[in-house]
mmCIF file of N, CA and C in Angstrom:
data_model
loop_
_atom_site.group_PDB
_atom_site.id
_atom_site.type_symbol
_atom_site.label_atom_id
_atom_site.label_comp_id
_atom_site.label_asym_id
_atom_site.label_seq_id
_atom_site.Cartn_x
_atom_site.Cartn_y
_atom_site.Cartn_z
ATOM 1 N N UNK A 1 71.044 -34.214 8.402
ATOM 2 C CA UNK A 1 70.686 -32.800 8.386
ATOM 3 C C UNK A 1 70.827 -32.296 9.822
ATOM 4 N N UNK A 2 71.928 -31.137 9.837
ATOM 5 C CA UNK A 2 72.030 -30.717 11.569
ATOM 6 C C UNK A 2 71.692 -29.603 11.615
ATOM 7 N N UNK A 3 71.746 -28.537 10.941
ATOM 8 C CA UNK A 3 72.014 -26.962 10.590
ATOM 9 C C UNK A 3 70.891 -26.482 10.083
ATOM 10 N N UNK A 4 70.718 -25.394 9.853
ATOM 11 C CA UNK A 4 69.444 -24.368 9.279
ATOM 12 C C UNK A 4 70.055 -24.731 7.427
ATOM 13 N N UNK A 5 71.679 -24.588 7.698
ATOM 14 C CA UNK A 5 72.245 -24.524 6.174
ATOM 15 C C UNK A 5 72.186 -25.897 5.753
ATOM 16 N N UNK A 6 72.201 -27.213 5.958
ATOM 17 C CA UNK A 6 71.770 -28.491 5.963
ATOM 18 C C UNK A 6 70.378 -28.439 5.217
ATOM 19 N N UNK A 7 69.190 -27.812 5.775
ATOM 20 C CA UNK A 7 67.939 -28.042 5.616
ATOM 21 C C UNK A 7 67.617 -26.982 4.111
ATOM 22 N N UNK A 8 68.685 -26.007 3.982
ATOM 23 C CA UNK A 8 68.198 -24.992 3.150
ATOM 24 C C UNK A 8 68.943 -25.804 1.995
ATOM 25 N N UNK A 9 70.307 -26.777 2.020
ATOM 26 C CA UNK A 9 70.432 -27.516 0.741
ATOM 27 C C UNK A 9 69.534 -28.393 0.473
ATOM 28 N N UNK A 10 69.250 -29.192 1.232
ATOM 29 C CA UNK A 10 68.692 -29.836 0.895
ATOM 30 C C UNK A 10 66.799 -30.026 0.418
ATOM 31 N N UNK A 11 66.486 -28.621 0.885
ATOM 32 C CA UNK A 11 65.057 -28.135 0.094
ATOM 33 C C UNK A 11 65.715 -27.500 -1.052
ATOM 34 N N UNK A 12 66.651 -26.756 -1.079
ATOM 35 C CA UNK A 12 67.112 -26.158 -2.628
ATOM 36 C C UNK A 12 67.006 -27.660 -3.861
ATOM 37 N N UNK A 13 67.956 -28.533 -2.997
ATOM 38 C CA UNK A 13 68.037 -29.675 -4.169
ATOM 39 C C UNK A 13 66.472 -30.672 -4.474
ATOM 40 N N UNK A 14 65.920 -30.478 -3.411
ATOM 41 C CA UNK A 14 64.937 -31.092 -3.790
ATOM 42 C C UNK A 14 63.476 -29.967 -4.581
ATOM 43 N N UNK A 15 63.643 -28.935 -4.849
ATOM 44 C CA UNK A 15 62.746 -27.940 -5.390
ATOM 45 C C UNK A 15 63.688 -27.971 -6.893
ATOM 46 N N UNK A 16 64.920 -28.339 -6.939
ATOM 47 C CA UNK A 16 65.287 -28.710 -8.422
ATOM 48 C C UNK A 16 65.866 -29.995 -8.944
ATOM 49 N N UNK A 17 65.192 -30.901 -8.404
ATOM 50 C CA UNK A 17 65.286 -32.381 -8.992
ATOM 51 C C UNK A 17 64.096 -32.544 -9.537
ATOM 52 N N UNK A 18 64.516 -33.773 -10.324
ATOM 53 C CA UNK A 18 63.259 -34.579 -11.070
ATOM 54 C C UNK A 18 62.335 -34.799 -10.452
ATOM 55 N N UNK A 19 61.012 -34.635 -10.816
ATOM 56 C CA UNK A 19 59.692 -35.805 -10.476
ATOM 57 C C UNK A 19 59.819 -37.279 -10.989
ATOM 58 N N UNK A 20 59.767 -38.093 -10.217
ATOM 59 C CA UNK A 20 59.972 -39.355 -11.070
ATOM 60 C C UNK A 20 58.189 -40.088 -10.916
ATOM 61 N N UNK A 21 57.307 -39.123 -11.374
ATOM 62 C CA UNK A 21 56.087 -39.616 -11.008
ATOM 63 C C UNK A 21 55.538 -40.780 -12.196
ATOM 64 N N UNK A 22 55.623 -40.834 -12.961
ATOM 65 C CA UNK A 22 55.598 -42.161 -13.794
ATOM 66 C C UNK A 22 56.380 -42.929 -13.378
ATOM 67 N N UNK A 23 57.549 -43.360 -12.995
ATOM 68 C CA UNK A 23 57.907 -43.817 -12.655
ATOM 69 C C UNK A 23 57.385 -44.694 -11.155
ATOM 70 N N UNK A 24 57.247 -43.475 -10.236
ATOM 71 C CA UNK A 24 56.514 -44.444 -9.129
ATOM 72 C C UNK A 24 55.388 -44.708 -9.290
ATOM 73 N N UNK A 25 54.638 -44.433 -9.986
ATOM 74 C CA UNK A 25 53.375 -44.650 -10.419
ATOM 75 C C UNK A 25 53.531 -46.708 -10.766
ATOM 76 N N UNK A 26 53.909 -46.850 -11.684
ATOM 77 C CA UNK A 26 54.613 -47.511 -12.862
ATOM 78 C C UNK A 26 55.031 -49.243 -11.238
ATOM 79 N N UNK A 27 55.749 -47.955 -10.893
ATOM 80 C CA UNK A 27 55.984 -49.127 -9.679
ATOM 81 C C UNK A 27 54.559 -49.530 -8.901
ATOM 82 N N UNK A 28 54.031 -48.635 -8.198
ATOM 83 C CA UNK A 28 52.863 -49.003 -7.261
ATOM 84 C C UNK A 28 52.277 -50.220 -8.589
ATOM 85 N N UNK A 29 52.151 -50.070 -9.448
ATOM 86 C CA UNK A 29 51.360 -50.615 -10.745
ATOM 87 C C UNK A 29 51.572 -52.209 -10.623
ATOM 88 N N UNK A 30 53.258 -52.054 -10.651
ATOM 89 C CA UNK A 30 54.104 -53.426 -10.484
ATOM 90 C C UNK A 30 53.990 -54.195 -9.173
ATOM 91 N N UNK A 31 53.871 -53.313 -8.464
ATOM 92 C CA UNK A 31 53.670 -53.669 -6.576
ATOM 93 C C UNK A 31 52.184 -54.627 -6.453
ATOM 94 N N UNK A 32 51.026 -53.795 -7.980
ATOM 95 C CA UNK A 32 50.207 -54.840 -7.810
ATOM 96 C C UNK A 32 48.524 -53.843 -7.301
ATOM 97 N N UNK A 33 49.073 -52.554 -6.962
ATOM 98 C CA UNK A 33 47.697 -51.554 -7.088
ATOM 99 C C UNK A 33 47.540 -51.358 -8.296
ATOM 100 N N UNK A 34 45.958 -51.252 -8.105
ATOM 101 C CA UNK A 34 45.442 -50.924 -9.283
ATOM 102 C C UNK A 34 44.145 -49.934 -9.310
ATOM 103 N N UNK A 35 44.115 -49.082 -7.819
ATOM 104 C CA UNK A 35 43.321 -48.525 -7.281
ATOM 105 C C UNK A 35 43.414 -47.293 -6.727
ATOM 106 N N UNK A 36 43.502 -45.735 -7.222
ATOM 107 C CA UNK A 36 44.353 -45.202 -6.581
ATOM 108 C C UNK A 36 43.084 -43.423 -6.253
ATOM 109 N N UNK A 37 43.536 -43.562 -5.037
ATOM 110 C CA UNK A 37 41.993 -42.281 -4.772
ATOM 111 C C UNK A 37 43.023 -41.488 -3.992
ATOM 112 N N UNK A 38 42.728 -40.018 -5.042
ATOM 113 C CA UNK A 38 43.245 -38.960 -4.634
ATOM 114 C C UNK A 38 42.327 -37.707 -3.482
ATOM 115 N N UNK A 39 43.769 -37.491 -2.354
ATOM 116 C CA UNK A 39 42.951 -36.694 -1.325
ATOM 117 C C UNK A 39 43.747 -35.395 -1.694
ATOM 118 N N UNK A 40 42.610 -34.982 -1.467
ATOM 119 C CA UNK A 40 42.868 -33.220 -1.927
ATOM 120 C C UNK A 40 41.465 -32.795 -2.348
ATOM 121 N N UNK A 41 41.870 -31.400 -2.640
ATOM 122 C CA UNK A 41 40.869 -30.428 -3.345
ATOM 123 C C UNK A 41 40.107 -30.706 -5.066
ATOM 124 N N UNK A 42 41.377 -31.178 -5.353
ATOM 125 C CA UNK A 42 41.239 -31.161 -6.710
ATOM 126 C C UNK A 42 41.358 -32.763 -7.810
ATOM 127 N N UNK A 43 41.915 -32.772 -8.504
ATOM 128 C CA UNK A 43 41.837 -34.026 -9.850
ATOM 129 C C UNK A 43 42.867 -34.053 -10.598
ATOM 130 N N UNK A 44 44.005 -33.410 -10.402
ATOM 131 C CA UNK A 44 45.223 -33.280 -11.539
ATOM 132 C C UNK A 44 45.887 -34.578 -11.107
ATOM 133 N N UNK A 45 45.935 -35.043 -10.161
ATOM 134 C CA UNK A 45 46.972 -36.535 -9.811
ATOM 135 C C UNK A 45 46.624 -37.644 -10.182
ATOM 136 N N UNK A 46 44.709 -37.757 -10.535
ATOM 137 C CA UNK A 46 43.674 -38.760 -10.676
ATOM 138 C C UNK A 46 43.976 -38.927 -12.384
ATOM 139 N N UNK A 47 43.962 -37.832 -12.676
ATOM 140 C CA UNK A 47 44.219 -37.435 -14.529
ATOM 141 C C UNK A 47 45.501 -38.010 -14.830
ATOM 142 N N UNK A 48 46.433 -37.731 -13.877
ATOM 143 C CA UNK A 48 48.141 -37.737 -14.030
ATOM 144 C C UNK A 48 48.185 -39.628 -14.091
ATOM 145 N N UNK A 49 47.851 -40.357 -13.056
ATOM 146 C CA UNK A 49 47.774 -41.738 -12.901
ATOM 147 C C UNK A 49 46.794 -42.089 -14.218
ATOM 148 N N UNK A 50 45.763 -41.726 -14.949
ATOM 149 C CA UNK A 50 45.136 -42.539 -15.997
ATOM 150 C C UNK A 50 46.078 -42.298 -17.199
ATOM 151 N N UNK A 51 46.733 -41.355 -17.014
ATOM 152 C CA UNK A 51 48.029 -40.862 -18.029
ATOM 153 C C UNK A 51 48.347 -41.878 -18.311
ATOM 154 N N UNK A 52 49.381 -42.457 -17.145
ATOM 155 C CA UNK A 52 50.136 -43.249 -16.989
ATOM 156 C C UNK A 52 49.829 -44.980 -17.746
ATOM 157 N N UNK A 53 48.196 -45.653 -17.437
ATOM 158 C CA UNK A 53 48.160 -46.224 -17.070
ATOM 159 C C UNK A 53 46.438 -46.660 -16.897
ATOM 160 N N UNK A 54 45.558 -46.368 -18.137
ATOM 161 C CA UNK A 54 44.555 -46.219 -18.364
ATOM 162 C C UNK A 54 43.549 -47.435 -17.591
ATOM 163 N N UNK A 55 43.939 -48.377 -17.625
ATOM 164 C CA UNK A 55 43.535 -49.982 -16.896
ATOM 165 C C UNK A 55 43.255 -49.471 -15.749
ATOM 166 N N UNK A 56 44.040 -49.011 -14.561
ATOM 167 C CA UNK A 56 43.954 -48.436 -13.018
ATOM 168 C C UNK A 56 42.602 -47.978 -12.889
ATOM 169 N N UNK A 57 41.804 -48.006 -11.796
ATOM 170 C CA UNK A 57 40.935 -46.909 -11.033
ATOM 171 C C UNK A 57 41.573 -45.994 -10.182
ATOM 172 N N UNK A 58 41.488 -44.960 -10.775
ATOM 173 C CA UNK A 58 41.970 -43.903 -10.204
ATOM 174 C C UNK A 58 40.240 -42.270 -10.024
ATOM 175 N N UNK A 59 40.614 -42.192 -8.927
ATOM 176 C CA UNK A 59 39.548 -41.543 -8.771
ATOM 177 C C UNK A 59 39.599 -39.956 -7.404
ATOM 178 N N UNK A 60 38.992 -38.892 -7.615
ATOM 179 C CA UNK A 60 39.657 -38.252 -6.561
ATOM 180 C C UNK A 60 38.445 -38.706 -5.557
ATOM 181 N N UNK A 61 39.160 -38.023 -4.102
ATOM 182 C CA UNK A 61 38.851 -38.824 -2.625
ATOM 183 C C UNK A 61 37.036 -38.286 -2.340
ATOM 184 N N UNK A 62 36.951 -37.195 -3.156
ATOM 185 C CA UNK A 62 35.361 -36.348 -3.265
ATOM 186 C C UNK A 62 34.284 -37.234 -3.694
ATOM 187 N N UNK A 63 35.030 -38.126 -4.971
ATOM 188 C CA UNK A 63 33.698 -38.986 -5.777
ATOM 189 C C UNK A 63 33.600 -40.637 -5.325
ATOM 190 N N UNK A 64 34.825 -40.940 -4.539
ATOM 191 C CA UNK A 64 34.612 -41.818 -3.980
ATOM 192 C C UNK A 64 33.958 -42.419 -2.136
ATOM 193 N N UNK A 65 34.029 -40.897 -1.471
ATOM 194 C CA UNK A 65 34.332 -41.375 -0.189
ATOM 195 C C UNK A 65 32.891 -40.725 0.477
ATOM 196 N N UNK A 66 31.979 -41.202 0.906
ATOM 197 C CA UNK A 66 31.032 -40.486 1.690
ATOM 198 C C UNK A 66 31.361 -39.130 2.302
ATOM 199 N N UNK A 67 30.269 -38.400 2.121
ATOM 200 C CA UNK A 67 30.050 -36.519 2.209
ATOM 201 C C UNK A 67 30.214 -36.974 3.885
ATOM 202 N N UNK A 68 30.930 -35.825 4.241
ATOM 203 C CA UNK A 68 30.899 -35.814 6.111
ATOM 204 C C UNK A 68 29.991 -34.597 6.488
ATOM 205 N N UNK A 69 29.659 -35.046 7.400
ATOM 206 C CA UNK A 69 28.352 -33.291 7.496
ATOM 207 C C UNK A 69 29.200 -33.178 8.623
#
């Protein structure tokens, strides 16, 4: 990537390709995690991984990680 026009294909192509999120999921799985704590605001990725893959702990980063004052 050298160009402004470089960077604008290549966010175009990547804002219309696949998610292959089962898929890497599927892998980390195979890799041998089985533990997976989501950071963010919210719970849709924590939901998305038990989708996948009900056995896993998956949990978001709020219910697992000590409150910071």
């Amino acid at each position: 990537i050298e160009t402004p026009a470089d960077i604008a294909d290549v966010l175009c192509r990547h804002l219309h390709s696949r998610v292959l999120w089962k898929d890497s999921v599927l892998k980390l799985i195979d890799e041998g995690f089985d533990n997976f704590i989501e950071a963010g605001p919210g719970s849709a990725l924590t939901r998305m991984v038990k989708w996948v893959d009900r056995a896993v702990k998956a949990a978001p980063a709020r219910d697992v990680l000590p409150a910071r004052v």
